[in-house]
Amino acid sequence: MPPNRRIDPTERAHLRDAAGYSPPIHRFAPTPEVADLVRRYWMPVWALPEGTRSVQRVLQYPVCLIVVSHEYALLVGPSSGLSTQELAGEGWALGTMLQPAAGSLVWGDSVDTLTDRAVPLTDARGLDGAALIDAIRDAVGADPLAPDGQQRAVTAVEAALSLLLPVDEEGLLVNAVVEHVEGDSGVQRVGQVCEKFAIGERTLQRMTQRRIGLSPKWLIQRRRLHEAAERLAGEERPDLARVAADLGYADQAHFGRDFRTVTGLTPGEYAAEPRPR
């Protein structure tokens, strides 16, 4: 099997910390064989001075995550708000961003029972969590920056997840729905999604609740906030009224309330923070 391709996508979901710091992050694409189950892998490796802490902030996508570090191993459910992770000292973590279809397959239950929660990976009924944890830590070993070890760790995840293939028909549909909403800024109403996929609104609600633990309306709002965060983090200070209008908000006040409710910051406050370093 060929190695996983290294990628460096613009990660608009990652808001960095308040001082503009983000650790080096090594990212990998899934192989085509598991693309229905995995969006991508990421592996931050950090070394902070003694006494220094960094709180990384993420506007999570509507998916579950598998995160295995040198200290913990978790299955992380979708977060309806802002996710944070405090970094200190030296460490690493290998994250797997699952596809929307994969959460319920890994968890072994409806994803709405995982929303805004993180559980030990060993609680997941869809895979052998203990064996996967050992395989990842053995692969990374004492040098988390070694490319060969990173590749072996990603390969271990793919081997574990491949046992869940093939993805069922509903899973493929929810993957397509989420990809459509995330990729088309013209989608502003749930009815547009129903029309695109010839599906009733109640059926769509039940499917997204079961497979991603969130509502179709949430999908649209999160896409807007991802776009907003990307615009606000640009080199040029944005025109907030124009950003609000471009994202389909009735006015700047509605945009500001949505952004602050989720991030704890006004758009202006976020735009004024230091840029990544």
Tab-separated table of C-alpha atoms in Angstrom, residues 28-131:
chain	number	residue	atom	x	y	z
A	28	PHE	CA	-1.962	13.383	6.032
A	29	ALA	CA	-4.673	12.469	3.546
A	30	PRO	CA	-6.424	9.105	3.847
A	31	THR	CA	-5.771	6.462	1.254
A	32	PRO	CA	-8.637	6.021	-1.241
A	33	GLU	CA	-9.614	2.730	0.398
A	34	VAL	CA	-10.802	4.446	3.597
A	35	ALA	CA	-11.901	7.806	2.143
A	36	ASP	CA	-15.555	7.070	3.008
A	37	LEU	CA	-14.519	6.808	6.669
A	38	VAL	CA	-11.710	9.364	7.100
A	39	ARG	CA	-11.315	13.002	6.102
A	40	ARG	CA	-7.714	13.450	7.202
A	41	TYR	CA	-5.154	12.860	9.921
A	42	TRP	CA	-3.243	15.507	11.843
A	43	MET	CA	-0.396	15.275	14.301
A	44	PRO	CA	0.714	18.283	16.348
A	45	VAL	CA	4.081	18.024	18.084
A	46	TRP	CA	4.848	20.666	20.689
A	47	ALA	CA	7.577	21.723	23.092
A	48	LEU	CA	6.650	24.718	25.242
A	49	PRO	CA	8.945	26.445	27.753
A	50	GLU	CA	8.465	25.473	31.382
A	51	GLY	CA	5.510	27.257	32.913
A	52	THR	CA	4.014	28.144	29.507
A	53	ARG	CA	0.567	26.938	28.501
A	54	SER	CA	-1.313	27.345	25.251
A	55	VAL	CA	-5.078	26.886	24.845
A	56	GLN	CA	-5.794	25.853	21.266
A	57	ARG	CA	-9.304	26.641	20.022
A	58	VAL	CA	-11.199	24.764	17.318
A	59	LEU	CA	-14.581	25.269	15.653
A	60	GLN	CA	-15.023	21.551	15.126
A	61	TYR	CA	-16.528	20.053	11.998
A	62	PRO	CA	-19.696	17.905	12.291
A	63	VAL	CA	-17.732	14.706	12.812
A	64	CYS	CA	-16.237	12.498	15.489
A	65	LEU	CA	-12.501	12.378	16.141
A	66	ILE	CA	-10.119	9.673	17.274
A	67	VAL	CA	-7.270	11.250	19.254
A	68	VAL	CA	-4.382	9.208	20.650
A	69	SER	CA	-1.524	10.937	22.448
A	70	HIS	CA	1.379	9.922	24.630
A	71	GLU	CA	-0.953	10.406	27.641
A	72	TYR	CA	-4.571	9.792	26.594
A	73	ALA	CA	-6.719	8.117	23.945
A	74	LEU	CA	-10.214	9.391	23.199
A	75	LEU	CA	-13.173	9.109	20.892
A	76	VAL	CA	-14.384	12.707	20.703
A	77	GLY	CA	-17.971	13.439	19.753
A	78	PRO	CA	-19.043	16.450	17.688
A	79	SER	CA	-18.897	19.731	19.574
A	80	SER	CA	-21.826	22.110	19.251
A	81	GLY	CA	-19.681	24.989	20.536
A	82	LEU	CA	-15.986	25.806	20.704
A	83	SER	CA	-13.532	22.989	21.458
A	84	THR	CA	-10.376	23.763	23.434
A	85	GLN	CA	-7.226	21.827	24.250
A	86	GLU	CA	-4.537	23.032	26.646
A	87	LEU	CA	-0.939	22.268	25.709
A	88	ALA	CA	2.014	22.315	28.116
A	89	GLY	CA	5.520	20.861	28.208
A	90	GLU	CA	6.385	18.437	25.414
A	91	GLY	CA	4.008	16.094	23.676
A	92	TRP	CA	2.248	14.857	20.582
A	93	ALA	CA	-1.159	13.593	19.527
A	94	LEU	CA	-2.354	11.768	16.439
A	95	GLY	CA	-5.829	12.861	15.455
A	96	THR	CA	-8.132	11.182	12.961
A	97	MET	CA	-10.939	13.324	11.600
A	98	LEU	CA	-13.626	10.834	10.675
A	99	GLN	CA	-16.189	11.265	7.937
A	100	PRO	CA	-19.772	11.980	9.111
A	101	ALA	CA	-20.707	8.380	8.293
A	102	ALA	CA	-18.024	6.883	10.508
A	103	GLY	CA	-18.968	8.173	13.944
A	104	SER	CA	-21.825	5.783	14.607
A	105	LEU	CA	-19.840	2.882	13.126
A	106	VAL	CA	-16.885	3.463	15.457
A	107	TRP	CA	-19.021	4.312	18.495
A	108	GLY	CA	-21.534	1.523	17.907
A	109	ASP	CA	-24.513	3.756	18.704
A	110	SER	CA	-26.303	6.917	17.612
A	111	VAL	CA	-23.870	9.839	17.594
A	112	ASP	CA	-26.284	12.104	19.484
A	113	THR	CA	-25.236	10.167	22.603
A	114	LEU	CA	-21.695	11.516	22.033
A	115	THR	CA	-22.423	15.160	21.218
A	116	ASP	CA	-20.274	17.468	23.364
A	117	ARG	CA	-18.602	14.462	25.007
A	118	ALA	CA	-15.300	12.623	24.831
A	119	VAL	CA	-14.994	9.019	25.985
A	120	PRO	CA	-12.053	6.620	26.340
A	121	LEU	CA	-11.276	5.064	22.971
A	122	THR	CA	-11.551	1.669	24.617
A	123	ASP	CA	-15.304	2.343	25.061
A	124	ALA	CA	-15.854	2.381	21.298
A	125	ARG	CA	-17.587	-0.823	20.248
A	126	GLY	CA	-16.730	-0.620	16.556
A	127	LEU	CA	-12.998	-1.274	16.892
A	128	ASP	CA	-10.375	-2.708	19.219
A	129	GLY	CA	-9.378	0.516	20.941
A	130	ALA	CA	-6.723	-1.001	23.194
A	131	ALA	CA	-4.904	-2.622	20.270
